[in-house]
PDB file of C-alpha atoms and ligand atoms in Angstrom:
ATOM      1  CA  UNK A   1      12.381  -3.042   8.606  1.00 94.00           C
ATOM      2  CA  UNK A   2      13.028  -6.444  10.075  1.00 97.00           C
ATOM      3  CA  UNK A   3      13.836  -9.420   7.337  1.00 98.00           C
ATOM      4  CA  UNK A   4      11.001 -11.648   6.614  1.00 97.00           C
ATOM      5  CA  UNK A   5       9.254 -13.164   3.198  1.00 97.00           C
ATOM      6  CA  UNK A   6       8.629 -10.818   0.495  1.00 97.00           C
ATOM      7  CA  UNK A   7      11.311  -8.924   1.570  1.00 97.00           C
ATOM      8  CA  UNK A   8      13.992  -7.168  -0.691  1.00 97.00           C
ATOM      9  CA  UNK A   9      17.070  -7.615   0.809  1.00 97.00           C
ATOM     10  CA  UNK A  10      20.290  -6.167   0.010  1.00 96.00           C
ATOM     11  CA  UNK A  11      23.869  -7.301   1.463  1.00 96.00           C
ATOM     12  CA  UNK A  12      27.615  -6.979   0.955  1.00 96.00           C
ATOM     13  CA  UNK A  13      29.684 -10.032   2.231  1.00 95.00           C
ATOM     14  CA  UNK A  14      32.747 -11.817   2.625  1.00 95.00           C
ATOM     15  CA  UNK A  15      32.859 -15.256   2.008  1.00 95.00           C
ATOM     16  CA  UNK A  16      35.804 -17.502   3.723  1.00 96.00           C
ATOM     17  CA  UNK A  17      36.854 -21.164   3.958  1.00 95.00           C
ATOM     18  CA  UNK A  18      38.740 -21.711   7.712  1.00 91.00           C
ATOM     19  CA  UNK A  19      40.494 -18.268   8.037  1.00 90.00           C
ATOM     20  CA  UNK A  20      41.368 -18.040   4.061  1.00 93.00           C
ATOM     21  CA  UNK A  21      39.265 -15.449   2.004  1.00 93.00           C
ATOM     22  CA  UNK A  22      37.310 -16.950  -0.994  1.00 91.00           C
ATOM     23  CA  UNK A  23      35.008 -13.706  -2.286  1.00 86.00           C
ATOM     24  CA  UNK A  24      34.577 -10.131  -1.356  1.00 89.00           C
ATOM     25  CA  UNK A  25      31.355  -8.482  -3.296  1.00 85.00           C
ATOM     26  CA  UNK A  26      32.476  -4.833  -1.401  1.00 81.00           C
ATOM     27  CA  UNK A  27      34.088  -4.115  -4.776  1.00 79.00           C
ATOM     28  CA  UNK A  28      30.542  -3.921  -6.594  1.00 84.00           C
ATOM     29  CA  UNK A  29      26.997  -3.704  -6.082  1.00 87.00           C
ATOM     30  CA  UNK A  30      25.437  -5.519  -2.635  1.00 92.00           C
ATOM     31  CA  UNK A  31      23.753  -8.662  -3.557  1.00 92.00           C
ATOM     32  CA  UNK A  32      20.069  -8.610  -3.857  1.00 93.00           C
ATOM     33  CA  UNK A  33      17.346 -11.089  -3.295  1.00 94.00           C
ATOM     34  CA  UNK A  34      14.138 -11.600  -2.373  1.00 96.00           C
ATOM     35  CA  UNK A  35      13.611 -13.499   1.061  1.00 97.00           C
ATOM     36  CA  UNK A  36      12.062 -16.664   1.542  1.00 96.00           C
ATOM     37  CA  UNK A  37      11.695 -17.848  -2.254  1.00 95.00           C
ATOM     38  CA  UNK A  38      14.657 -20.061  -2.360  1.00 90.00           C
ATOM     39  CA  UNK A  39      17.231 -17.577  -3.651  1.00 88.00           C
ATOM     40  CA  UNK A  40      20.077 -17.781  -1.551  1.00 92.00           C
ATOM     41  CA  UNK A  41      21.220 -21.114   0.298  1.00 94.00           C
ATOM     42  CA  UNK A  42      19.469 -22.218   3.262  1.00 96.00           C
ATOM     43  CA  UNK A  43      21.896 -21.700   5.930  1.00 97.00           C
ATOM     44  CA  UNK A  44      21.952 -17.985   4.720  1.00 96.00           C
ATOM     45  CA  UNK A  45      18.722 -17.203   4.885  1.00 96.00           C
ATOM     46  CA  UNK A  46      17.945 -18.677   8.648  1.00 96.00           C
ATOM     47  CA  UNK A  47      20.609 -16.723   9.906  1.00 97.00           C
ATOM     48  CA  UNK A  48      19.162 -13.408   8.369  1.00 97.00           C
ATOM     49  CA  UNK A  49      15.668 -13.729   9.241  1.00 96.00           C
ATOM     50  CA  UNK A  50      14.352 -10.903  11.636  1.00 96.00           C
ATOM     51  CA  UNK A  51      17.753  -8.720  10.844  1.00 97.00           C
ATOM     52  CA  UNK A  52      17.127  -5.180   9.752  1.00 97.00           C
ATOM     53  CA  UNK A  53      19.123  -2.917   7.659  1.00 94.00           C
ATOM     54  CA  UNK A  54      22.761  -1.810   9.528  1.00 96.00           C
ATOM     55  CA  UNK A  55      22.932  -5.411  11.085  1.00 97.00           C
ATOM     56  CA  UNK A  56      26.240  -7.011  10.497  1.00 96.00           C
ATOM     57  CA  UNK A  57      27.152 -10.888  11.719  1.00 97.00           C
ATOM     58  CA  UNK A  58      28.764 -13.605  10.832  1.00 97.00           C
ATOM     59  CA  UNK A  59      27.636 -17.201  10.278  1.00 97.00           C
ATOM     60  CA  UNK A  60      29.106 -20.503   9.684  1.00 98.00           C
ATOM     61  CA  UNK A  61      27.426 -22.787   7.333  1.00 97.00           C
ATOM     62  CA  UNK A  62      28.016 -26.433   7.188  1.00 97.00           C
ATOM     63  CA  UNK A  63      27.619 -28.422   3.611  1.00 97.00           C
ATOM     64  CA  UNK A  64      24.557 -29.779   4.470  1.00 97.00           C
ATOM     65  CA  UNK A  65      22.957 -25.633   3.985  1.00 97.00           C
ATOM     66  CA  UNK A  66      25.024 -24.646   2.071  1.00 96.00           C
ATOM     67  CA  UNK A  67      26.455 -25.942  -1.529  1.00 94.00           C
ATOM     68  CA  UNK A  68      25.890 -29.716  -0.380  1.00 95.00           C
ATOM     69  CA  UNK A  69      28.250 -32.983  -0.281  1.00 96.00           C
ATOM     70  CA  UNK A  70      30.683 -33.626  -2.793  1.00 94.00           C
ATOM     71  CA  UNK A  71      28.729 -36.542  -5.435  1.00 94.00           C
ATOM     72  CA  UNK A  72      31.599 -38.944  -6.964  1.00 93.00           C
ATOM     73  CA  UNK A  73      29.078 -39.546  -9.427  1.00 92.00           C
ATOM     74  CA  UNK A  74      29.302 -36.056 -10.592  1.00 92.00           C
ATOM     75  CA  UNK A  75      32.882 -36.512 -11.911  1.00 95.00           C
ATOM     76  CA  UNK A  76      32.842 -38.212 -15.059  1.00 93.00           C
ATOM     77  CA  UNK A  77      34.657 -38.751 -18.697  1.00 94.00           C
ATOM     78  CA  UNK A  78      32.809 -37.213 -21.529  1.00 90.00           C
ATOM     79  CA  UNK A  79      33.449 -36.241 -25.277  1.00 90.00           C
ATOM     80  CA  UNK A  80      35.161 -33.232 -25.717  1.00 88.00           C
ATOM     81  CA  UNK A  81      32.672 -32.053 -28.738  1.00 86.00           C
ATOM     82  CA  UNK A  82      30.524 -31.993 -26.087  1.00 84.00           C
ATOM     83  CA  UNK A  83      31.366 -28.876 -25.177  1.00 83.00           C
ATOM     84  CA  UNK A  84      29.963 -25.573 -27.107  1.00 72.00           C
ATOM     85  CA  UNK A  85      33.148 -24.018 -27.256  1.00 73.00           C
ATOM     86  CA  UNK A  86      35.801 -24.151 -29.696  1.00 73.00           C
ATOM     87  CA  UNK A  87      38.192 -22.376 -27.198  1.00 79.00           C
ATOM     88  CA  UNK A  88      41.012 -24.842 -25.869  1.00 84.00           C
ATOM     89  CA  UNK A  89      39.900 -25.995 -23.003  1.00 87.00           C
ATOM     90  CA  UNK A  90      42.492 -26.637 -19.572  1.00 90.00           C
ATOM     91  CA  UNK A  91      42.535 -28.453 -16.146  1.00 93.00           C
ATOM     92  CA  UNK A  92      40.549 -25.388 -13.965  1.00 91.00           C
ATOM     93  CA  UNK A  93      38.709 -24.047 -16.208  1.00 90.00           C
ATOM     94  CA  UNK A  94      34.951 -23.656 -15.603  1.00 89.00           C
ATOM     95  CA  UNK A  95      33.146 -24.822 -19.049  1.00 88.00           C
ATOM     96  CA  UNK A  96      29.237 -24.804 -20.031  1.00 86.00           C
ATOM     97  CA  UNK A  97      28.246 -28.732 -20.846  1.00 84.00           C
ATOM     98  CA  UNK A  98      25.320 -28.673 -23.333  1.00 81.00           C
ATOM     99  CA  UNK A  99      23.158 -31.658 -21.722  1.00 81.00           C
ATOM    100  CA  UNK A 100      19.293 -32.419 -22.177  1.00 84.00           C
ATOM    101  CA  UNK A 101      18.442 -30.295 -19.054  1.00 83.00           C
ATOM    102  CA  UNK A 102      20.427 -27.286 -20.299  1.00 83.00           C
ATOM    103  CA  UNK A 103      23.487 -25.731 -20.229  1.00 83.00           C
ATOM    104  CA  UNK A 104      25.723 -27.212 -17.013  1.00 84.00           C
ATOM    105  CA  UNK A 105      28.763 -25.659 -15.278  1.00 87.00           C
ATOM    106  CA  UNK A 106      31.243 -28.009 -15.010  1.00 91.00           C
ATOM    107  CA  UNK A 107      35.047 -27.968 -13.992  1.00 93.00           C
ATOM    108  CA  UNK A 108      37.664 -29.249 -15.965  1.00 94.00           C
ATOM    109  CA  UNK A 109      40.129 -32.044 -14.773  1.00 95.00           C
ATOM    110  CA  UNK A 110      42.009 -33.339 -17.222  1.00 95.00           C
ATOM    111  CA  UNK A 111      41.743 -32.890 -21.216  1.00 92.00           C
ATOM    112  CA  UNK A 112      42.644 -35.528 -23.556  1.00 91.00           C
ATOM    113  CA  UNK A 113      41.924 -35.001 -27.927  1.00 89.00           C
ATOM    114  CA  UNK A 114      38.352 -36.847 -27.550  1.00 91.00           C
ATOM    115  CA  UNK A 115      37.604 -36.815 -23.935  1.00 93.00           C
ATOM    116  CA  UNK A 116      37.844 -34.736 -21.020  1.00 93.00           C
ATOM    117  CA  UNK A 117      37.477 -35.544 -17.132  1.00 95.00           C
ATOM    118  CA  UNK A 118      35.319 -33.123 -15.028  1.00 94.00           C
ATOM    119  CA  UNK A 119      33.800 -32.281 -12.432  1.00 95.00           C
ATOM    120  CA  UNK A 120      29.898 -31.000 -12.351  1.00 92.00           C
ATOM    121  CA  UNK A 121      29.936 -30.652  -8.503  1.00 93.00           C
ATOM    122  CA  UNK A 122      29.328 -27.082  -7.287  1.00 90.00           C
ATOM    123  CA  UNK A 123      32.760 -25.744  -6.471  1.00 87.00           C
ATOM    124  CA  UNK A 124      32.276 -24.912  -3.027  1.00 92.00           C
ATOM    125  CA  UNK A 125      30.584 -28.128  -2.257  1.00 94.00           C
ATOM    126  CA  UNK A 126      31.752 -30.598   0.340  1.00 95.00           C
ATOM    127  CA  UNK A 127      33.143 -27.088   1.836  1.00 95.00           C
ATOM    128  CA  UNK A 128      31.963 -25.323   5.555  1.00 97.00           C
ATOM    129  CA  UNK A 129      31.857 -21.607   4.531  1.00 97.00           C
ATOM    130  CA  UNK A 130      31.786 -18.419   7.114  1.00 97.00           C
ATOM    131  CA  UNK A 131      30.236 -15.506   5.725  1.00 97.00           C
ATOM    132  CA  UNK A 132      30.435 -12.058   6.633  1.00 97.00           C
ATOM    133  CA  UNK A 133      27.078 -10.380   6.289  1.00 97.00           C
ATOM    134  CA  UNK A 134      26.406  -6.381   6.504  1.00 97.00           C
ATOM    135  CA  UNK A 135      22.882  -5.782   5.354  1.00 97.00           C
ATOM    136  CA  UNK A 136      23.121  -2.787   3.590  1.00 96.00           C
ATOM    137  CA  UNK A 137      18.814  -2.574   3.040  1.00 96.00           C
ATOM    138  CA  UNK A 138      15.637  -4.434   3.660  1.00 97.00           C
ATOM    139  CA  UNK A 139      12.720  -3.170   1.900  1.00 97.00           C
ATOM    140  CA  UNK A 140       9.140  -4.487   0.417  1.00 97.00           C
ATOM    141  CA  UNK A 141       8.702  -6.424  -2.808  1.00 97.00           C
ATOM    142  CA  UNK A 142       6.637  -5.723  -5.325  1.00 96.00           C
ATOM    143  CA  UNK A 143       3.915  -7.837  -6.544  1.00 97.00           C
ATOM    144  CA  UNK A 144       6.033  -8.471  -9.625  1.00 96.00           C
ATOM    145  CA  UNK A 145       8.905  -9.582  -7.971  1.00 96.00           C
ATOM    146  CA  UNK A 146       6.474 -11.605  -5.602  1.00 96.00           C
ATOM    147  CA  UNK A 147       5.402 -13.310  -8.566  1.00 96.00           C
ATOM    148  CA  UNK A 148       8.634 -13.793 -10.253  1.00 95.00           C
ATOM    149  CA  UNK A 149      10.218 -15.357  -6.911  1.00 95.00           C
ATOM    150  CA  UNK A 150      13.304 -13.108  -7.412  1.00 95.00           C
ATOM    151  CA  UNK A 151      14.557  -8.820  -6.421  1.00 95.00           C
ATOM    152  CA  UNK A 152      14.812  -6.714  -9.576  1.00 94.00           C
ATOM    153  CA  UNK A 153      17.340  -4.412 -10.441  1.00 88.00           C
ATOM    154  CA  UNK A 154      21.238  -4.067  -9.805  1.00 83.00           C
ATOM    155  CA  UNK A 155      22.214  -6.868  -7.871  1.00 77.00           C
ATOM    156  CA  UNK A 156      19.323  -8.623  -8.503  1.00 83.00           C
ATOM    157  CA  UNK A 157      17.429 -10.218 -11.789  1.00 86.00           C
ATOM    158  CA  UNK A 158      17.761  -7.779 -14.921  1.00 84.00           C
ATOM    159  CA  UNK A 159      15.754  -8.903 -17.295  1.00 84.00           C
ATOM    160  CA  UNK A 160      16.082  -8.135 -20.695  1.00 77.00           C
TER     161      UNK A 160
HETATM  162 ZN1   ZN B   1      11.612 -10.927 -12.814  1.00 62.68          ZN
END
């Protein structure tokens, strides 16, 4: 079955930054998603359209489809009580800002007692990634997935 929308597709890859290995999902389940709905970045999907199951490649995805360019606005100094956490907080560490939009993954910079500097850019943004694709299946998606926009079960959306 070749890969087009409303299709189920599952895939084990290897993600890597010039030559240096960044993430590996062999290890657990394949990812799952369901094509064409927005799921996975751009440059990911156009290079899997009309694959079938068994295919393996390997595509190179510039900022632009992938995570996107690096904002400096995104770094900024904010109130440490702004966080939901009461766990110590350190330079690298990936933190949950509570903001009016939701919850927001931010990085971690520099900690100070009232304020902390971080950074709410996507990690790999601003970054040309390679992936290593093997898609493992390709199947139809059910109406309720259809009308979710998203695959269900391991690998994909578990709802609760
Ligand atoms: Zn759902």
């Amino acid at each position: 079955m070749r890969i087009e929308k409303n299709k189920v597709v599952s895939f084990h890859y290897k993600l890597s930054e010039g030559g240096t290995e960044l993430e590996y999902s062999r290890e657990g389940d394949p990812m799952m998603f369901l094509y064409g709905h927005g799921g996975l970045i751009s440059g990911l999907e156009d290079a899997m359209e009309g694959r079938r199951n068994g295919d393996n490649f390997c595509v190179t995805v510039p900022p632009e489809k992938a995570y996107g360019h690096r904002s400096p606005e995104a770094v900024q100094r904010i109130p440490v009580k702004h966080f939901g956490t009461k766990k110590k907080l350190k330079r690298g560490d990936v933190a949950a800002l509570q903001t009016s939009q939701g919850p927001l993954d931010v990085t971690i910079i520099k900690v100070g007692k009232f304020m902390a500097d971080v950074d709410a850019n996507h990690p790999l943004a601003g970054r040309t990634l390679t992936f290593d694709i093997d898609i493992v299946d390709v199947r139809d998606a059910t109406e309720e997935e259809i009308s979710h926009g998203h695959a269900h079960g391991p690998g994909g959306h578990q709802h609760p």
